[in-house]
Amino acid sequence: MIIITVFSIVLTILVYIFTLFVAKRYSSPFTTPVFLSTVIIIIALVASHISYKEYEPAKEIMTYLLGPATVALAVPLYKNRHILIQNLLPALAGVLTGTILTIITAILLGKAFKLSKLMITSLSIKSTTIPVASEISKIIGGDEILVAAFVMITGMFGAMFGLKILDRIKVSSPFSRGLSLGTISHGIGTSQAVKEGELQGAVSSVAMALSAVFTSILVPWLIPLFLN
């Protein structure tokens, strides 16, 4: 078991380094490291006959190491604190509006496609980071497995296409770009925002946190309003 854990950690690190190289060499939504590395690791685990249960200890270790990485986001936050304070009210308004719209849009699309109530409730919290979304799902009656899947897909889509969509609609402000990614595609989107610039990363991390708070408050009220 220890050998499989070590192998899984080394595999994940090497694959991610490889996908960073590929992304620099061939710029495309489909070479985004978070997407490409996920695909390669899944293929490698299947080919190696390593189950998710066997891979899980490695995942737990790497997830634990995300703690210091998350705390490190405080550095760009501190450096850009004056800009954040100056734009606090517009940021709050933007995150609140974005959070409400993404929840309502998910619910209405679910109803339009005649999805079950379980699917819709799970889909409604797709733009919140997994630890928060998992806790919210217990309150609103969602399915934690579905929630995790929807959150990952949303984050991956934001990382792959978010910046390109913002380019297409001519959103050039670093503050606005970071705010958009953090609000809609949580931590995975924030990882892309950090790569684009320090300010974008700082704003995105604040937006991610605020979106989680707003979603926790709003979803238990909006679900009954639109589904009953």
Coordinates of C-alpha atoms in Angstrom, one line a residue:
M1 CA 0.0 0.0 0.0
I2 CA 2.9 2.4 0.8
I3 CA 4.5 1.7 -2.6
I4 CA 1.2 2.5 -4.3
T5 CA 0.9 5.7 -2.3
V6 CA 4.4 6.8 -3.1
F7 CA 3.9 5.9 -6.8
S8 CA 0.7 7.9 -6.9
I9 CA 2.2 11.0 -5.4
V10 CA 5.2 10.8 -7.8
L11 CA 3.0 10.2 -10.7
T12 CA 0.7 13.1 -9.9
I13 CA 3.7 15.5 -9.5
L14 CA 5.4 14.4 -12.7
V15 CA 2.2 14.5 -14.7
Y16 CA 1.5 18.0 -13.5
I17 CA 5.1 19.2 -14.3
F18 CA 4.6 17.7 -17.8
T19 CA 1.3 19.4 -18.4
L20 CA 2.8 22.7 -17.3
F21 CA 5.4 22.3 -20.1
V22 CA 2.7 21.2 -22.6
A23 CA 0.6 24.2 -21.7
K24 CA 3.5 26.6 -22.3
R25 CA 4.4 25.0 -25.6
Y26 CA 0.8 24.5 -26.9
S27 CA -1.7 27.0 -25.6
S28 CA -5.2 25.6 -25.7
P29 CA -8.1 25.1 -23.3
F30 CA -7.5 21.4 -23.6
T31 CA -3.8 21.7 -22.5
T32 CA -4.8 23.5 -19.3
P33 CA -2.8 21.7 -16.6
V34 CA -5.8 21.0 -14.3
F35 CA -7.7 19.3 -17.2
L36 CA -4.9 17.6 -19.0
S37 CA -3.3 16.2 -15.8
T38 CA -6.6 14.9 -14.7
V39 CA -7.1 13.0 -17.9
I40 CA -3.6 11.6 -18.0
I41 CA -3.7 10.5 -14.3
I42 CA -7.1 8.7 -14.8
I43 CA -5.6 6.9 -17.8
A44 CA -2.4 6.0 -15.9
L45 CA -4.4 4.7 -12.9
V46 CA -6.7 2.6 -15.1
A47 CA -3.7 1.2 -17.0
S48 CA -1.9 0.4 -13.7
H49 CA -5.1 -1.2 -12.2
I50 CA -4.9 1.2 -9.3
S51 CA -8.4 1.9 -7.9
Y52 CA -9.5 5.2 -6.5
K53 CA -9.5 3.7 -3.0
E54 CA -5.8 2.8 -3.4
Y55 CA -5.1 6.3 -4.8
E56 CA -7.0 8.0 -1.9
P57 CA -4.1 8.0 0.7
A58 CA -1.9 9.9 -1.8
K59 CA -4.8 12.3 -2.5
E60 CA -5.2 12.9 1.3
I61 CA -1.5 13.7 1.6
M62 CA -1.5 16.1 -1.3
T63 CA -4.8 17.7 -0.1
Y64 CA -3.2 18.3 3.3
L65 CA -0.3 20.1 1.6
L66 CA -2.9 22.4 0.0
G67 CA -3.3 24.1 3.4
P68 CA 0.1 26.0 3.3
A69 CA -0.5 26.8 -0.4
T70 CA -3.9 28.3 0.4
V71 CA -2.4 30.3 3.3
A72 CA 0.2 31.6 0.9
L73 CA -2.6 33.4 -1.0
A74 CA -2.5 35.9 1.9
V75 CA 0.8 37.3 0.6
P76 CA -0.7 38.8 -2.7
L77 CA -3.8 39.7 -0.6
Y78 CA -1.6 41.8 1.7
K79 CA 0.3 43.4 -1.1
N80 CA -2.9 44.4 -2.9
R81 CA -4.9 45.3 0.2
H82 CA -5.2 49.0 -0.7
I83 CA -6.8 48.2 -4.1
L84 CA -9.1 45.6 -2.5
I85 CA -10.2 48.1 0.1
Q86 CA -10.8 50.9 -2.5
N87 CA -13.0 48.6 -4.5
L88 CA -14.7 46.8 -1.6
L89 CA -18.3 47.8 -2.3
P90 CA -18.2 47.1 -6.1
A91 CA -16.5 43.8 -5.3
L92 CA -19.2 42.8 -2.8
A93 CA -21.9 43.9 -5.3
G94 CA -20.3 41.9 -8.1
V95 CA -19.8 38.7 -6.1
L96 CA -23.3 38.9 -4.6
T97 CA -24.9 39.4 -8.1
G98 CA -22.8 36.7 -9.6
T99 CA -23.6 34.2 -6.8
I100 CA -27.3 34.9 -7.1
L101 CA -27.3 34.6 -10.9
T102 CA -25.3 31.4 -11.0
I103 CA -27.6 29.7 -8.4
I104 CA -30.8 30.8 -10.2
T105 CA -29.5 30.0 -13.6
A106 CA -28.5 26.5 -12.5
I107 CA -32.0 25.9 -11.0
L108 CA -33.8 27.2 -14.0
L109 CA -31.7 25.2 -16.5
G110 CA -32.3 22.1 -14.4
K111 CA -36.0 22.7 -14.5
A112 CA -35.9 23.4 -18.2
F113 CA -34.2 20.0 -18.8
K114 CA -36.6 18.3 -16.4
L115 CA -33.9 17.1 -14.0
S116 CA -34.8 15.6 -10.7
K117 CA -34.9 17.7 -7.6
L118 CA -31.8 15.9 -6.3
M119 CA -29.9 16.8 -9.5
I120 CA -31.0 20.4 -9.4
T121 CA -30.2 21.0 -5.7
S122 CA -26.7 19.4 -6.3
L123 CA -26.2 21.6 -9.4
S124 CA -27.2 24.8 -7.7
I125 CA -24.0 24.9 -5.6
K126 CA -21.6 24.0 -8.4
S127 CA -19.7 27.4 -8.1
T128 CA -18.7 26.8 -4.5
T129 CA -15.5 25.0 -3.4
I130 CA -16.0 21.3 -2.5
P131 CA -15.6 21.5 1.3
V132 CA -18.3 24.2 1.5
A133 CA -20.5 22.7 -1.1
S134 CA -20.5 19.3 0.7
E135 CA -21.7 20.9 3.9
I136 CA -24.4 22.9 2.1
S137 CA -25.6 19.8 0.3
K138 CA -26.4 18.2 3.7
I139 CA -28.7 21.2 4.4
I140 CA -30.5 21.3 1.1
G141 CA -30.8 17.6 0.4
G142 CA -28.2 17.3 -2.4
D143 CA -26.0 14.3 -3.2
E144 CA -22.4 14.8 -2.1
I145 CA -21.0 12.7 -5.0
L146 CA -23.0 14.7 -7.6
V147 CA -22.0 17.9 -5.8
A148 CA -18.3 17.0 -6.0
A149 CA -18.7 16.2 -9.7
F150 CA -20.5 19.4 -10.6
V151 CA -18.1 21.5 -8.6
M152 CA -15.1 19.9 -10.4
I153 CA -16.6 20.3 -13.8
T154 CA -17.5 23.9 -13.2
G155 CA -14.0 24.7 -11.9
M156 CA -12.4 22.9 -14.8
F157 CA -14.6 24.7 -17.3
G158 CA -13.7 28.1 -15.7
A159 CA -10.0 27.2 -15.7
M160 CA -10.1 26.1 -19.4
F161 CA -12.3 28.8 -20.9
G162 CA -12.8 31.5 -18.3
L163 CA -10.0 33.8 -19.3
K164 CA -10.7 33.3 -23.0
I165 CA -14.3 34.2 -22.6
L166 CA -13.3 37.3 -20.7
D167 CA -11.0 38.2 -23.5
R168 CA -13.7 37.6 -26.1
I169 CA -16.2 40.0 -24.3
K170 CA -13.3 42.5 -23.8
V171 CA -13.1 42.4 -20.0
S172 CA -9.5 43.7 -19.5
S173 CA -9.5 45.0 -15.9
P174 CA -7.3 42.7 -13.8
F175 CA -9.7 43.3 -10.8
S176 CA -12.8 42.3 -12.8
R177 CA -11.1 39.2 -14.3
G178 CA -10.0 37.9 -10.9
L179 CA -13.5 38.7 -9.4
S180 CA -15.2 36.7 -12.2
L181 CA -13.0 33.6 -11.9
G182 CA -13.2 33.5 -8.2
T183 CA -17.0 33.9 -8.1
I184 CA -17.9 31.4 -10.7
S185 CA -15.1 28.8 -10.7
H186 CA -13.8 28.8 -7.1
G187 CA -10.3 27.4 -6.3
I188 CA -9.6 25.9 -9.7
G189 CA -10.4 29.2 -11.4
T190 CA -8.4 31.0 -8.8
S191 CA -5.3 28.9 -9.7
Q192 CA -5.6 30.2 -13.3
A193 CA -6.1 33.8 -12.1
V194 CA -2.9 33.5 -10.0
K195 CA -1.0 32.5 -13.2
E196 CA -2.3 35.6 -15.0
G197 CA -1.2 38.0 -12.3
E198 CA -0.8 38.7 -8.6
L199 CA -3.7 41.1 -8.4
Q200 CA -6.0 38.7 -10.3
G201 CA -5.1 35.9 -7.9
A202 CA -5.6 38.1 -4.8
V203 CA -9.1 39.3 -6.0
S204 CA -10.1 35.8 -7.1
S205 CA -9.3 34.3 -3.7
V206 CA -11.4 37.0 -2.0
A207 CA -14.2 36.4 -4.4
M208 CA -14.1 32.6 -3.9
A209 CA -14.4 33.1 -0.1
L210 CA -17.2 35.6 -0.4
S211 CA -19.1 33.5 -2.9
A212 CA -18.9 30.5 -0.5
V213 CA -20.4 32.7 2.3
F214 CA -23.2 34.1 0.1
T215 CA -24.0 30.7 -1.3
S216 CA -24.3 29.2 2.2
I217 CA -26.8 31.9 3.1
L218 CA -28.8 32.2 -0.1
V219 CA -29.2 28.6 -1.4
P220 CA -31.4 27.3 1.5
W221 CA -33.8 30.2 0.7
L222 CA -33.6 30.1 -3.1
I223 CA -34.1 26.3 -3.5
P224 CA -37.6 26.2 -1.9
L225 CA -38.5 29.5 -3.6
F226 CA -37.9 28.1 -7.1
L227 CA -38.6 24.3 -6.6
N228 CA -41.8 24.4 -4.5

